[in-house]
Structure formats: C-alpha cells, structure tokens
PDB file of C-alpha atoms in Angstrom:
ATOM      1  CA  GLN A   1      87.009  68.637  63.001  1.00  0.00           C
ATOM      2  CA  VAL A   2      89.896  66.461  64.101  1.00  0.00           C
ATOM      3  CA  GLN A   3      92.250  64.796  61.658  1.00  0.00           C
ATOM      4  CA  LEU A   4      93.973  61.606  62.764  1.00  0.00           C
ATOM      5  CA  VAL A   5      96.996  60.020  61.096  1.00  0.00           C
ATOM      6  CA  GLU A   6      98.355  56.654  62.204  1.00  0.00           C
ATOM      7  CA  SER A   7     101.906  55.420  61.743  1.00  0.00           C
ATOM      8  CA  GLY A   8     104.164  52.636  62.951  1.00  0.00           C
ATOM      9  CA  GLY A   9     102.584  49.595  61.384  1.00  0.00           C
ATOM     10  CA  GLY A  10     104.607  46.947  59.618  1.00  0.00           C
ATOM     11  CA  LEU A  11     105.671  43.327  59.525  1.00  0.00           C
ATOM     12  CA  VAL A  12     106.871  41.697  62.727  1.00  0.00           C
ATOM     13  CA  GLN A  13     107.498  38.143  63.855  1.00  0.00           C
ATOM     14  CA  ALA A  14     105.357  36.504  66.491  1.00  0.00           C
ATOM     15  CA  GLY A  15     106.572  37.487  69.943  1.00  0.00           C
ATOM     16  CA  GLY A  16     107.844  40.818  68.716  1.00  0.00           C
ATOM     17  CA  SER A  17     106.788  44.380  69.477  1.00  0.00           C
ATOM     18  CA  LEU A  18     105.572  47.447  67.635  1.00  0.00           C
ATOM     19  CA  ARG A  19     104.519  50.916  68.683  1.00  0.00           C
ATOM     20  CA  LEU A  20     101.747  52.639  66.803  1.00  0.00           C
ATOM     21  CA  SER A  21     101.339  56.400  66.884  1.00  0.00           C
ATOM     22  CA  CYS A  22      98.357  58.550  66.065  1.00  0.00           C
ATOM     23  CA  ALA A  23      98.933  62.246  65.454  1.00  0.00           C
ATOM     24  CA  ALA A  24      95.937  64.526  65.818  1.00  0.00           C
ATOM     25  CA  SER A  25      95.406  67.939  64.313  1.00  0.00           C
ATOM     26  CA  GLY A  26      92.509  70.310  64.238  1.00  0.00           C
ATOM     27  CA  ARG A  27      90.370  71.107  67.217  1.00  0.00           C
ATOM     28  CA  SER A  28      91.573  70.716  70.774  1.00  0.00           C
ATOM     29  CA  PHE A  29      92.907  67.201  71.139  1.00  0.00           C
ATOM     30  CA  VAL A  30      92.890  67.221  74.904  1.00  0.00           C
ATOM     31  CA  ILE A  31      89.106  67.124  75.249  1.00  0.00           C
ATOM     32  CA  TYR A  32      88.717  63.848  73.389  1.00  0.00           C
ATOM     33  CA  ALA A  33      88.821  60.299  74.582  1.00  0.00           C
ATOM     34  CA  MET A  34      90.917  58.282  72.165  1.00  0.00           C
ATOM     35  CA  GLY A  35      90.795  54.685  71.119  1.00  0.00           C
ATOM     36  CA  TRP A  36      92.410  52.053  68.952  1.00  0.00           C
ATOM     37  CA  PHE A  37      90.381  49.594  66.922  1.00  0.00           C
ATOM     38  CA  ARG A  38      91.418  46.904  64.480  1.00  0.00           C
ATOM     39  CA  GLN A  39      89.916  45.086  61.554  1.00  0.00           C
ATOM     40  CA  ALA A  40      91.180  41.792  60.216  1.00  0.00           C
ATOM     41  CA  PRO A  41      90.258  40.576  56.709  1.00  0.00           C
ATOM     42  CA  GLY A  42      86.680  39.342  56.618  1.00  0.00           C
ATOM     43  CA  LYS A  43      85.969  40.479  60.178  1.00  0.00           C
ATOM     44  CA  GLU A  44      84.222  43.417  61.776  1.00  0.00           C
ATOM     45  CA  ARG A  45      86.122  46.312  63.256  1.00  0.00           C
ATOM     46  CA  GLU A  46      86.756  45.595  66.930  1.00  0.00           C
ATOM     47  CA  PHE A  47      87.715  47.568  69.995  1.00  0.00           C
ATOM     48  CA  VAL A  48      91.322  47.269  71.165  1.00  0.00           C
ATOM     49  CA  ALA A  49      91.905  49.990  73.767  1.00  0.00           C
ATOM     50  CA  ALA A  50      90.729  53.399  74.923  1.00  0.00           C
ATOM     51  CA  ILE A  51      92.129  56.181  77.068  1.00  0.00           C
ATOM     52  CA  ASN A  52      90.506  59.153  78.750  1.00  0.00           C
ATOM     53  CA  TRP A  53      91.381  62.790  78.201  1.00  0.00           C
ATOM     54  CA  ASN A  54      94.305  63.024  80.619  1.00  0.00           C
ATOM     55  CA  GLY A  55      95.574  59.469  80.403  1.00  0.00           C
ATOM     56  CA  ASP A  56      94.735  58.268  83.904  1.00  0.00           C
ATOM     57  CA  ASP A  57      92.033  55.824  82.890  1.00  0.00           C
ATOM     58  CA  ASN A  58      91.996  53.200  80.170  1.00  0.00           C
ATOM     59  CA  HIS A  59      90.229  50.080  78.970  1.00  0.00           C
ATOM     60  CA  TYR A  60      91.465  47.091  76.981  1.00  0.00           C
ATOM     61  CA  ALA A  61      89.904  44.259  75.066  1.00  0.00           C
ATOM     62  CA  SER A  62      90.483  40.969  76.868  1.00  0.00           C
ATOM     63  CA  SER A  63      92.425  39.651  73.876  1.00  0.00           C
ATOM     64  CA  VAL A  64      95.148  42.290  74.281  1.00  0.00           C
ATOM     65  CA  LYS A  65      95.126  43.051  78.011  1.00  0.00           C
ATOM     66  CA  GLY A  66      98.560  42.604  79.494  1.00  0.00           C
ATOM     67  CA  ARG A  67     100.235  42.778  76.083  1.00  0.00           C
ATOM     68  CA  PHE A  68      99.183  46.192  74.737  1.00  0.00           C
ATOM     69  CA  THR A  69      99.469  49.594  76.407  1.00  0.00           C
ATOM     70  CA  ILE A  70      97.665  52.747  75.327  1.00  0.00           C
ATOM     71  CA  SER A  71      99.056  56.134  76.263  1.00  0.00           C
ATOM     72  CA  ARG A  72      98.840  59.750  75.166  1.00  0.00           C
ATOM     73  CA  ASP A  73     100.952  62.877  75.136  1.00  0.00           C
ATOM     74  CA  ASN A  74      98.627  65.865  74.993  1.00  0.00           C
ATOM     75  CA  ALA A  75     101.528  68.264  74.510  1.00  0.00           C
ATOM     76  CA  LYS A  76     102.282  66.439  71.256  1.00  0.00           C
ATOM     77  CA  ASN A  77      98.654  65.746  70.301  1.00  0.00           C
ATOM     78  CA  THR A  78      99.570  62.093  69.973  1.00  0.00           C
ATOM     79  CA  VAL A  79      98.208  58.798  71.230  1.00  0.00           C
ATOM     80  CA  TYR A  80     100.245  55.591  71.213  1.00  0.00           C
ATOM     81  CA  LEU A  81      99.635  51.872  71.255  1.00  0.00           C
ATOM     82  CA  GLN A  82     102.593  49.833  72.459  1.00  0.00           C
ATOM     83  CA  MET A  83     102.100  46.234  71.351  1.00  0.00           C
ATOM     84  CA  SER A  84     104.177  43.410  72.786  1.00  0.00           C
ATOM     85  CA  SER A  85     104.133  39.614  72.589  1.00  0.00           C
ATOM     86  CA  LEU A  86     102.430  39.920  69.251  1.00  0.00           C
ATOM     87  CA  LYS A  87     100.555  36.954  67.828  1.00  0.00           C
ATOM     88  CA  PRO A  88      99.485  36.128  64.266  1.00  0.00           C
ATOM     89  CA  ASP A  89      95.886  36.770  65.403  1.00  0.00           C
ATOM     90  CA  ASP A  90      96.867  40.412  65.983  1.00  0.00           C
ATOM     91  CA  THR A  91      97.269  40.863  62.235  1.00  0.00           C
ATOM     92  CA  ALA A  92      94.875  43.606  61.149  1.00  0.00           C
ATOM     93  CA  VAL A  93      94.552  47.178  60.039  1.00  0.00           C
ATOM     94  CA  TYR A  94      94.731  49.289  63.182  1.00  0.00           C
ATOM     95  CA  TYR A  95      92.672  52.458  63.377  1.00  0.00           C
ATOM     96  CA  CYS A  96      92.949  55.411  65.692  1.00  0.00           C
ATOM     97  CA  ALA A  97      89.662  57.031  66.693  1.00  0.00           C
ATOM     98  CA  GLY A  98      88.466  59.958  68.760  1.00  0.00           C
ATOM     99  CA  ARG A  99      85.261  60.561  70.679  1.00  0.00           C
ATOM    100  CA  ARG A 100      83.825  63.840  71.950  1.00  0.00           C
ATOM    101  CA  SER A 101      83.912  62.631  75.518  1.00  0.00           C
ATOM    102  CA  SER A 102      86.479  63.008  78.251  1.00  0.00           C
ATOM    103  CA  ARG A 103      86.161  59.495  79.618  1.00  0.00           C
ATOM    104  CA  SER A 104      87.456  56.077  78.650  1.00  0.00           C
ATOM    105  CA  ASP A 105      85.166  53.115  78.112  1.00  0.00           C
ATOM    106  CA  TYR A 106      84.728  49.910  76.121  1.00  0.00           C
ATOM    107  CA  TYR A 107      83.614  51.839  73.086  1.00  0.00           C
ATOM    108  CA  ARG A 108      81.956  50.429  70.002  1.00  0.00           C
ATOM    109  CA  ALA A 109      83.130  51.583  66.602  1.00  0.00           C
ATOM    110  CA  SER A 110      79.804  53.395  66.173  1.00  0.00           C
ATOM    111  CA  ASP A 111      80.529  55.444  69.318  1.00  0.00           C
ATOM    112  CA  MET A 112      83.541  57.170  67.781  1.00  0.00           C
ATOM    113  CA  ASP A 113      83.355  60.548  66.075  1.00  0.00           C
ATOM    114  CA  TYR A 114      86.658  60.722  64.188  1.00  0.00           C
ATOM    115  CA  TRP A 115      88.786  58.113  62.450  1.00  0.00           C
ATOM    116  CA  GLY A 116      92.183  57.794  60.913  1.00  0.00           C
ATOM    117  CA  LYS A 117      92.780  55.844  57.728  1.00  0.00           C
ATOM    118  CA  GLY A 118      94.539  52.980  59.470  1.00  0.00           C
ATOM    119  CA  THR A 119      97.931  51.314  59.511  1.00  0.00           C
ATOM    120  CA  LEU A 120      98.552  47.666  58.691  1.00  0.00           C
ATOM    121  CA  VAL A 121     100.132  45.358  61.244  1.00  0.00           C
ATOM    122  CA  THR A 122     101.177  41.922  60.032  1.00  0.00           C
ATOM    123  CA  VAL A 123     102.452  39.335  62.491  1.00  0.00           C
ATOM    124  CA  SER A 124     104.164  36.327  60.955  1.00  0.00           C
ATOM    125  CA  SER A 125     104.324  32.950  62.652  1.00  0.00           C
TER     126      SER A 125
END
C-alpha cells in the first residue's frame, strides 16, 4: 500500500502561482509513476499531469501545458505540481495519484492505483 497526502492548496488570484506537494509513504515510492488530477464542481475528474519513475519523462493536459510543471524528489518521496499563470478555470480539488508502472502517460483516473484525499485550489478573477 502507498499512502498519499497532498498539501499546498489555497486561494490565489488569477495570474498567480501555487505549488502543490504530495508526500508518499508506504511501499517503495520510486517504482511508481505519479500523476495529478483535478475535479471541479459538477465535472468529472480529469488528468492534469504525470511523471515517470525517475522524473525524466512527463505528460500534461493541453489545458495546463506551459503553465504547470510536475516534478518529483524520490529521496523525499514527494511529487510536486508547480502551477503558474493560474486561471479561474483551474479552480478544482487537486488529487495526487500513483500507478504501479514506471512510465509516464496520459493516464485516465481509472488507471491509477492509489489516491490522496485532495487539496482545494481556488483561483479568483
């Protein structure tokens, strides 16, 4: 089992930045691909970004590419999502997720094996 705990959410003005963190505990973190998903009120959970086991490959949703950066520090068992140029449409609960695979891809929510409880990001206009 892997336990995932997100932090770093909050209220930010449009154009601002936030960095989300996801701390993992349990079984070996390094063997998992990690991803960030988000869910806005009334919408389905959607893919945001993913990163492979050693951080040298990643994928982004088109809506966030160029504004968000996913990274990981395996020594700290932590994955990050740096969010810049935030827009009101980025408002959502952001979830960290892990998959028993070493590679990055455009994962669906159903592909992921472990989930955190989420952290709320609110972007005001």
